[in-house]
PDB file of C-alpha atoms in Angstrom:
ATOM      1  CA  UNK A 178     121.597 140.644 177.874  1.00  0.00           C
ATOM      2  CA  UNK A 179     118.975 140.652 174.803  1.00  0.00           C
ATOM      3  CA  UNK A 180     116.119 142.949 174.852  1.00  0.00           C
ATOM      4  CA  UNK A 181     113.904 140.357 174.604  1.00  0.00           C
ATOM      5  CA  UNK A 182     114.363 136.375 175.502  1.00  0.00           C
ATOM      6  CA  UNK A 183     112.400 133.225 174.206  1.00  0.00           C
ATOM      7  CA  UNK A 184     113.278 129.534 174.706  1.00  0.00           C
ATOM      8  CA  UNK A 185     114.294 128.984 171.132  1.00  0.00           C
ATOM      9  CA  UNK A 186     112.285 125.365 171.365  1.00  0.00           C
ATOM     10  CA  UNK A 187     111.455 123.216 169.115  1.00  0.00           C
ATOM     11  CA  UNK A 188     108.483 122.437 171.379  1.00  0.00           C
ATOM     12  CA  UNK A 189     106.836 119.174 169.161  1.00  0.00           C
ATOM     13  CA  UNK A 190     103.499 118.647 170.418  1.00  0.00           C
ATOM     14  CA  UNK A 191     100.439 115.937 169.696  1.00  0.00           C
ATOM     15  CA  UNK A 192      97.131 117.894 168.262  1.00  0.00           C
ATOM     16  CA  UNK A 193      95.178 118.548 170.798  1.00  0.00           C
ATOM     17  CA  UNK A 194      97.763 119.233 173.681  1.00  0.00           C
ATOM     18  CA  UNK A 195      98.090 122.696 175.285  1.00  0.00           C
ATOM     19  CA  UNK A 196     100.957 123.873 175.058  1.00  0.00           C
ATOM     20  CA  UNK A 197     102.790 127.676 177.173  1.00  0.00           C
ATOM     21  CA  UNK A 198     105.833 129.422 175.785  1.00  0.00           C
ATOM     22  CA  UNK A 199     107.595 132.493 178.029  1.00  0.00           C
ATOM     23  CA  UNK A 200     109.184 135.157 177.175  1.00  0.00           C
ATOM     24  CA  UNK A 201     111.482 138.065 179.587  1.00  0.00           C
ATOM     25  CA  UNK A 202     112.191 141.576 178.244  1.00  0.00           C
ATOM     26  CA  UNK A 203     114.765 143.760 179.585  1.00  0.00           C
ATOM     27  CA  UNK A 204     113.427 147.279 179.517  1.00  0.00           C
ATOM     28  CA  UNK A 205     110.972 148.218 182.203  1.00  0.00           C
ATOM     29  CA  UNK A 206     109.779 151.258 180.068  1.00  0.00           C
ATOM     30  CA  UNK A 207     108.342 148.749 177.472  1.00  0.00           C
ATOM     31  CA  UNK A 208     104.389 149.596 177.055  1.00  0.00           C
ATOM     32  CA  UNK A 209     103.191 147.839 174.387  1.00  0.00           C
ATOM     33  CA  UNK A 210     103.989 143.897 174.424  1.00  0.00           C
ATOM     34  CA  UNK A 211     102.490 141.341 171.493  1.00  0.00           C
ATOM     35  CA  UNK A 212     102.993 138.082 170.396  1.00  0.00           C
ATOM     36  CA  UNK A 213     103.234 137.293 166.913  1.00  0.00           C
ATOM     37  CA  UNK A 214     103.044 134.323 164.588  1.00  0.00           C
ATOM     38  CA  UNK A 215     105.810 134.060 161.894  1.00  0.00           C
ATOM     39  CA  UNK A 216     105.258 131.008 159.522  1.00  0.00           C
ATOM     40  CA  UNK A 217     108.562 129.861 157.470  1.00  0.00           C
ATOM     41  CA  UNK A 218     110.064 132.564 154.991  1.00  0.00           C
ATOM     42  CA  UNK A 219     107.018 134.931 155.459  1.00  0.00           C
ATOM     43  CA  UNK A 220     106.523 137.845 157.374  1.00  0.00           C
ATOM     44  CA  UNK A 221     105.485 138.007 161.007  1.00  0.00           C
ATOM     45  CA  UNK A 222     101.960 138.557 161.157  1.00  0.00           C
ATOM     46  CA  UNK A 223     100.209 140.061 165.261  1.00  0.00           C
ATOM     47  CA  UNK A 224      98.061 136.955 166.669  1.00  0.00           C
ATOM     48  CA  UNK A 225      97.390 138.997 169.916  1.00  0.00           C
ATOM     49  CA  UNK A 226      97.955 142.092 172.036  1.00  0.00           C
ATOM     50  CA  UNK A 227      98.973 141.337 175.523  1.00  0.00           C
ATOM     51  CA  UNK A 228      97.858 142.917 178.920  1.00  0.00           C
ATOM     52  CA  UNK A 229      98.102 142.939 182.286  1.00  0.00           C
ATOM     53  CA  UNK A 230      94.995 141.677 183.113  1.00  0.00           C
ATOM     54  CA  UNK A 231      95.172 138.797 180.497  1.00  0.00           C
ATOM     55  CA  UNK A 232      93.489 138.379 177.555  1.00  0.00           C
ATOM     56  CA  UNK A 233      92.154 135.286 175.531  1.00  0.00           C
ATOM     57  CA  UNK A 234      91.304 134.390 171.578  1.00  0.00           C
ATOM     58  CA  UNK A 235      89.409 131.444 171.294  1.00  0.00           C
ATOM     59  CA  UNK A 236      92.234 129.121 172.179  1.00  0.00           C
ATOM     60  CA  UNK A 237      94.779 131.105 172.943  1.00  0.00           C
ATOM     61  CA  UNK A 238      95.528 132.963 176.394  1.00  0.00           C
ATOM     62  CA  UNK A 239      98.228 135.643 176.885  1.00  0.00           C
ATOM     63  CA  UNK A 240      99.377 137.344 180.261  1.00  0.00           C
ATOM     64  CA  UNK A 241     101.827 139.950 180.577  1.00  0.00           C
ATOM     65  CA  UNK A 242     103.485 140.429 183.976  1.00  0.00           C
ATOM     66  CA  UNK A 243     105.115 144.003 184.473  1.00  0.00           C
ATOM     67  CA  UNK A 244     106.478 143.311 187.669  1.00  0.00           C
ATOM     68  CA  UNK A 245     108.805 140.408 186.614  1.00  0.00           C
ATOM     69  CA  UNK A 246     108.809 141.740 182.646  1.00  0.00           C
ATOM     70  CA  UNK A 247     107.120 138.487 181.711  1.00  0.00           C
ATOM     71  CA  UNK A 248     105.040 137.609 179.549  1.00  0.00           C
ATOM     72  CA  UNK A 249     103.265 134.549 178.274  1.00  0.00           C
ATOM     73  CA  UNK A 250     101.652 132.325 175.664  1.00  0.00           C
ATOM     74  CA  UNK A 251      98.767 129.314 176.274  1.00  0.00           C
ATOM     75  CA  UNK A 252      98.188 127.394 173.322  1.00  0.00           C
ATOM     76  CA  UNK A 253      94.877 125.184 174.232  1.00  0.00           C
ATOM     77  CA  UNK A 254      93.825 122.064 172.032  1.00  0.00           C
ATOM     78  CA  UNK A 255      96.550 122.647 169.259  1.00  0.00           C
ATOM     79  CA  UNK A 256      96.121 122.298 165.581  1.00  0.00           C
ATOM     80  CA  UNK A 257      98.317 121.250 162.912  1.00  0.00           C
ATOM     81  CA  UNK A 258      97.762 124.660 161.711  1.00  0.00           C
ATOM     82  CA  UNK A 259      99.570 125.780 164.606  1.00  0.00           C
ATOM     83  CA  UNK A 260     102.934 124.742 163.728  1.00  0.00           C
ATOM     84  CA  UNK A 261     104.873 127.914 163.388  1.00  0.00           C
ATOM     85  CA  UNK A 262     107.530 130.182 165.087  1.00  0.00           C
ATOM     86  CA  UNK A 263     105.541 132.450 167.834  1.00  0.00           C
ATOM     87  CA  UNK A 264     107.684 135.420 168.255  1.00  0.00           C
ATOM     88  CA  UNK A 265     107.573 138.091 171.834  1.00  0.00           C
ATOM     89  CA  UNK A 266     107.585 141.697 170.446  1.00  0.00           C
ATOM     90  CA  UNK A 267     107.962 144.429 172.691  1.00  0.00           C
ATOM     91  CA  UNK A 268     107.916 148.230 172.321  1.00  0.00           C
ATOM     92  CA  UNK A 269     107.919 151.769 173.828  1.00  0.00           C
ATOM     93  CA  UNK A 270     104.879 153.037 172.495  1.00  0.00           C
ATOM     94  CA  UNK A 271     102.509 150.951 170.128  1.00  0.00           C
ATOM     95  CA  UNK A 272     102.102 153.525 167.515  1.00  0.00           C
ATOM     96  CA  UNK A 273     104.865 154.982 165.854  1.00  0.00           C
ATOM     97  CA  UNK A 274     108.040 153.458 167.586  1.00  0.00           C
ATOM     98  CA  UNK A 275     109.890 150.128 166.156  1.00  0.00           C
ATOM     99  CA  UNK A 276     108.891 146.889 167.661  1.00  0.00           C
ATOM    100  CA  UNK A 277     111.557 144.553 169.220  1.00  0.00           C
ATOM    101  CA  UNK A 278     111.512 140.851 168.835  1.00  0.00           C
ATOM    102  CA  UNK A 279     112.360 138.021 170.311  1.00  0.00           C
ATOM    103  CA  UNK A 280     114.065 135.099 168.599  1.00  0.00           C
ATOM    104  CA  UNK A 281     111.111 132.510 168.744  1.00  0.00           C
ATOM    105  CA  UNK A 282     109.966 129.778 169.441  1.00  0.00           C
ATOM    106  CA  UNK A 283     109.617 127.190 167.137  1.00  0.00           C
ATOM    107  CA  UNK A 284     106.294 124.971 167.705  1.00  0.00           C
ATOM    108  CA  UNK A 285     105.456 121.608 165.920  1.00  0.00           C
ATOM    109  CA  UNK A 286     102.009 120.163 166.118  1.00  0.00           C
ATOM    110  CA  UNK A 287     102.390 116.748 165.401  1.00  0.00           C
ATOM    111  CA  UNK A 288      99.354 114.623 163.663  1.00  0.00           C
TER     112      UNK A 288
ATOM    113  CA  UNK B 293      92.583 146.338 156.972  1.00  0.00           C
ATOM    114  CA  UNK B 294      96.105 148.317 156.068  1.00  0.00           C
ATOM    115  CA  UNK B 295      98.242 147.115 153.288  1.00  0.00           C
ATOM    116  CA  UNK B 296     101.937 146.987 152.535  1.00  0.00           C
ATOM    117  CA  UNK B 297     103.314 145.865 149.642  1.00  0.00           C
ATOM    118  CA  UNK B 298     107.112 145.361 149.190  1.00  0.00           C
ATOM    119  CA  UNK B 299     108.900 144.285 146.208  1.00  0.00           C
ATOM    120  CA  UNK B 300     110.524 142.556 144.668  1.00  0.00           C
ATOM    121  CA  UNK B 301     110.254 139.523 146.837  1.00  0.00           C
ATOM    122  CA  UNK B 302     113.056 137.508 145.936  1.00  0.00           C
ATOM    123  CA  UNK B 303     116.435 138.603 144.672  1.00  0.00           C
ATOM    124  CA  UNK B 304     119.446 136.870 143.935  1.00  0.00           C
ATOM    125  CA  UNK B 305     122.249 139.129 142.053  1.00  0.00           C
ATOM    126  CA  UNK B 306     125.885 139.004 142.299  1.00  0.00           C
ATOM    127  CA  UNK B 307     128.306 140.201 144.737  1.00  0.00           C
ATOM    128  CA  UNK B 308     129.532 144.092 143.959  1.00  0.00           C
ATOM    129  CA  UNK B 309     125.617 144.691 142.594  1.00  0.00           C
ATOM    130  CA  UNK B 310     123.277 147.506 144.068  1.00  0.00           C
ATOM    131  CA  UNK B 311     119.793 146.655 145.002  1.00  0.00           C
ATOM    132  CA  UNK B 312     116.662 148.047 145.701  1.00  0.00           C
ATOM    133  CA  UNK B 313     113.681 147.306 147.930  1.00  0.00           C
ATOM    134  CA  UNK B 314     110.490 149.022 147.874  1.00  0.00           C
ATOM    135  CA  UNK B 315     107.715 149.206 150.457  1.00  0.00           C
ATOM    136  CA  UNK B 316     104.684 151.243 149.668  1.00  0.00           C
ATOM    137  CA  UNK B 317     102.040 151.655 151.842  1.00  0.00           C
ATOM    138  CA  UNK B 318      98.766 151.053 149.779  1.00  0.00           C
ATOM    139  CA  UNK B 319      95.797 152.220 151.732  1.00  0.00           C
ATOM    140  CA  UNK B 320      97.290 154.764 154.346  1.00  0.00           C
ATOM    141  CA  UNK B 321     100.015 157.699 154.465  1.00  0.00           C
ATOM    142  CA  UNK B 322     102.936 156.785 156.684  1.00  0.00           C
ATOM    143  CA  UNK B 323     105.563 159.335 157.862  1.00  0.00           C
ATOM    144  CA  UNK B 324     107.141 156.512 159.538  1.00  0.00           C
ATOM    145  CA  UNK B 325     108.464 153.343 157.949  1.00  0.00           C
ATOM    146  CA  UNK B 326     110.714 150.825 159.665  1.00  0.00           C
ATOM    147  CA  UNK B 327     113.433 148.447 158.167  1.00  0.00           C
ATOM    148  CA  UNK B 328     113.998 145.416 159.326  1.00  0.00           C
ATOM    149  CA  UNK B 329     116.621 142.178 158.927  1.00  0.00           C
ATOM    150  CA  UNK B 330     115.905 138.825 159.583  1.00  0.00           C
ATOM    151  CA  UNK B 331     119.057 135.831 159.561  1.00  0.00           C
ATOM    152  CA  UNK B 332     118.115 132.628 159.406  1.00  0.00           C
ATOM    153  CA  UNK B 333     117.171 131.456 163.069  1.00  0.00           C
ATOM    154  CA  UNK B 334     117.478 134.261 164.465  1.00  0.00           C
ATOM    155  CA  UNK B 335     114.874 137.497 165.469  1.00  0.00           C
ATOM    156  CA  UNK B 336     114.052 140.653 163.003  1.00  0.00           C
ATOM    157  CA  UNK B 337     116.762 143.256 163.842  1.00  0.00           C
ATOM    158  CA  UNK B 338     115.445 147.213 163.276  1.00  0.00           C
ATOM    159  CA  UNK B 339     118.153 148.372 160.696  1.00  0.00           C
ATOM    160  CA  UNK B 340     116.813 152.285 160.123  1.00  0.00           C
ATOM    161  CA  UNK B 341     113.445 154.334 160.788  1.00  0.00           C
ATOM    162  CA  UNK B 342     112.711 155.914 157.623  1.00  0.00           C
ATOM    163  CA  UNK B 343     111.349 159.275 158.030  1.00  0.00           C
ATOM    164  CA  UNK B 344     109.429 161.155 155.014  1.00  0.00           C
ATOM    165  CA  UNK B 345     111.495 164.434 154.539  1.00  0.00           C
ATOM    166  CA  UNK B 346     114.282 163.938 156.246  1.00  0.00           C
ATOM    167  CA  UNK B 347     116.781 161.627 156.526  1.00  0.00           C
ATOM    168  CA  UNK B 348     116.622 158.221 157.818  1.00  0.00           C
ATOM    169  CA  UNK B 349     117.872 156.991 161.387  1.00  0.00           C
ATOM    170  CA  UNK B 350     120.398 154.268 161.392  1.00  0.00           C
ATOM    171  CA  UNK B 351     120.815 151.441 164.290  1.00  0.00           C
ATOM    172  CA  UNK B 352     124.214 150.994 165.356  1.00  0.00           C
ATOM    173  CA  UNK B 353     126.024 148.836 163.503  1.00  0.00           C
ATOM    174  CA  UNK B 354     124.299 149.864 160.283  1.00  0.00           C
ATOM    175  CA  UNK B 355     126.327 151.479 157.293  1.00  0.00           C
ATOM    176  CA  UNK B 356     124.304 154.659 156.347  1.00  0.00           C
ATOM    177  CA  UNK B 357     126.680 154.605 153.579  1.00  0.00           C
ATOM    178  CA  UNK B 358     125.669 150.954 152.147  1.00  0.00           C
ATOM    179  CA  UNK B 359     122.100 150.609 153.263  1.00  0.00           C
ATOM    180  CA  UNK B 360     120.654 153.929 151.433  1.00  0.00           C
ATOM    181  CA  UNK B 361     117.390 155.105 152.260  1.00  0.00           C
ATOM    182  CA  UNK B 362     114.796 157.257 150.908  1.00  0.00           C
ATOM    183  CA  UNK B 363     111.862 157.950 151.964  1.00  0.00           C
ATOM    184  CA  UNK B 364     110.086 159.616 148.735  1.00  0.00           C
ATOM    185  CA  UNK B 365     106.569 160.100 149.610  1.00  0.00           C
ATOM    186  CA  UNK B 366     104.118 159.552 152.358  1.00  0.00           C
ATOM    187  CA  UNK B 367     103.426 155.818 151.006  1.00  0.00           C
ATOM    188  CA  UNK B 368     107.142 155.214 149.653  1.00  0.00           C
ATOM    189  CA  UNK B 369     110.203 154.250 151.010  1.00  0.00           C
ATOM    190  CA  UNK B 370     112.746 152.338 149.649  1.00  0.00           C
ATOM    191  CA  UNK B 371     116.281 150.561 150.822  1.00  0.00           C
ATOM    192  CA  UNK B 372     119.266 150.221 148.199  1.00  0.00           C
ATOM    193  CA  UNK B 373     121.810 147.517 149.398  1.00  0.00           C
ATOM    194  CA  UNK B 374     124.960 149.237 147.715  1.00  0.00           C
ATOM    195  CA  UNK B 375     127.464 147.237 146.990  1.00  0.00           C
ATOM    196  CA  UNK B 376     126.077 143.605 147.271  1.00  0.00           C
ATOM    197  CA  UNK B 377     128.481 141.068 149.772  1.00  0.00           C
ATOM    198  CA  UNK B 378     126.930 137.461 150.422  1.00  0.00           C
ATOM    199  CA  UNK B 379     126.708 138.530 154.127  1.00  0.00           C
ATOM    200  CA  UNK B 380     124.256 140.529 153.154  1.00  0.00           C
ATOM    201  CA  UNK B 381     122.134 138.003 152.328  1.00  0.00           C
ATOM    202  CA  UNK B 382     119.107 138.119 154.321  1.00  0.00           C
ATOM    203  CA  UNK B 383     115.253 138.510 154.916  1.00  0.00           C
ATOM    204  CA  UNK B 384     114.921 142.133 154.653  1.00  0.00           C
ATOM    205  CA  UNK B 385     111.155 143.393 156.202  1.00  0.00           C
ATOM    206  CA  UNK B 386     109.579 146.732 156.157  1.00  0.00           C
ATOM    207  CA  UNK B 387     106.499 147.938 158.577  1.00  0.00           C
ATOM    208  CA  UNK B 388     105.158 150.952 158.933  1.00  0.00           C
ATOM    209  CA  UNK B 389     102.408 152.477 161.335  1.00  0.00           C
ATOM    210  CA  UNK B 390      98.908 152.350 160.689  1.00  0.00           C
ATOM    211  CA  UNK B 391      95.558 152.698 161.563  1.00  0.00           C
ATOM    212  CA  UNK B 392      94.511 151.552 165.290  1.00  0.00           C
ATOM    213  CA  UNK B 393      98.265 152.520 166.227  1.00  0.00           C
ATOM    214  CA  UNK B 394      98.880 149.207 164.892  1.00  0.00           C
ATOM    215  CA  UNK B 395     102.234 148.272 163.077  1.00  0.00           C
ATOM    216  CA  UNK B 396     101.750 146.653 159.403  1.00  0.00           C
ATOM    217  CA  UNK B 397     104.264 144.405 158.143  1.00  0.00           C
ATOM    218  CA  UNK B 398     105.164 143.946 154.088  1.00  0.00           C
ATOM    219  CA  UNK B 399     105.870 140.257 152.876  1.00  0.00           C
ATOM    220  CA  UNK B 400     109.060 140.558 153.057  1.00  0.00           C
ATOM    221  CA  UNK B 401     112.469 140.675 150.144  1.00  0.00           C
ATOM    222  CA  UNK B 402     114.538 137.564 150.608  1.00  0.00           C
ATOM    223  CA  UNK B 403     117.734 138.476 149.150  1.00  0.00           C
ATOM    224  CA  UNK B 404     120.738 135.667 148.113  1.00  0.00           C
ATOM    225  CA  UNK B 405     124.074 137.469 147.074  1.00  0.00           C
ATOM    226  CA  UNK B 406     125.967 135.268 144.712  1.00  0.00           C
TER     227      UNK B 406
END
């Protein structure tokens, strides 16, 4: 089973839809979770932090579920600028241990 | 915010070559880098946690012998593919711990073995 799972997509969307990807991760002793935005050939770059109690910036809402090691991504009135792959990263300890990623998700925001 | 810089960003050399990846942090000291691999369509693997001073830690799977580390300075490391094979042709990422406990990523070395 990997660490971390994602629905690999591609999840091709009209501007202005909202849009939820999920993610499941494997190891209960995970205490840092993320989601991150990777655009083609470039590095990953952190859109958001993710907590239990749910957090939200500007259009986008994350929640993290510990009980069912779930965690999620809303994507509210989507922009072309959106189109990327939106990667679940998991890791022990947010400082100085490795991160582990998911595969992605692949989103299109179609004009 | 933090900085990393890695270079060079793109390779392409021929199969049997050595070659080598830099990632320097640029505005912080980190005793802790981590090395990362990235095939196409598929998630960044952790290859090795570079450790200033001592040697680095290798996943499994991971030649120690062909992936050589060194970790030179408290804003230095650097990865030497050894011994170049087209399968190791890859997107090869560094990151290293900064300030706010957050992790910094460089751009990235996209390397094509002929």
């Amino acid at each position: 089973r990997k660490e971390v799972e994602q629905d690999p997509g591609p999840f091709n969307v009209p501007e202005g839809a909202t849009v939820a990807f999920n993610c499941t991760y494997s190891n209960s002793a995970s205490q840092s979770f993320f989601w991150y935005r990777q655009d083609c050939r470039k590095e990953p770059k952190l859109l958001m932090s993710v907590y239990s109690s749910g957090n939200e910036d500007g259009r986008f809402t994350a929640q993290l579920n510990r009980a069912s090691q779930y965690i999620s991504l809303l994507i509210r009135d989507s922009k072309l600028s959106d189109s990327a792959t939106y990667l679940c990263v998991v890791t022990l300890n947010s400082g100085n241990t490795p991160l582990v990623f998911g595969k992605g998700t692949r989103l299109s925001v179609i004009a | 915010g933090a900085v990393v810089s890695q270079h060079p960003s793109r390779v392409i050399c021929k199969s049997g070559t050595s070659v080598k990846i830099e990632c320097r942090s640029l505005d912080f000291q980190a005793t802790t880098m981590f090395w990362y691999r990235q095939f196409p369509k598929q998630s960044l693997m952790l290859m090795a946690t570079s450790n200033e001073g001592s040697k680095a830690t290798y996943e499994q799977g991971v030649e120690k012998d062909k992936f050589l580390i060194n970790h030179a300075s408290l804003t230095l490391s650097t990865l030497t593919v050894t011994s170049a094979h087209p399968e190791d042709s890859s997107f090869y990422i560094c990151s290293a711990p900064g300030p706010s406990e957050k992790q910094f990523f460089g751009p990235g070395t996209r390397l094509t073995v002929l």
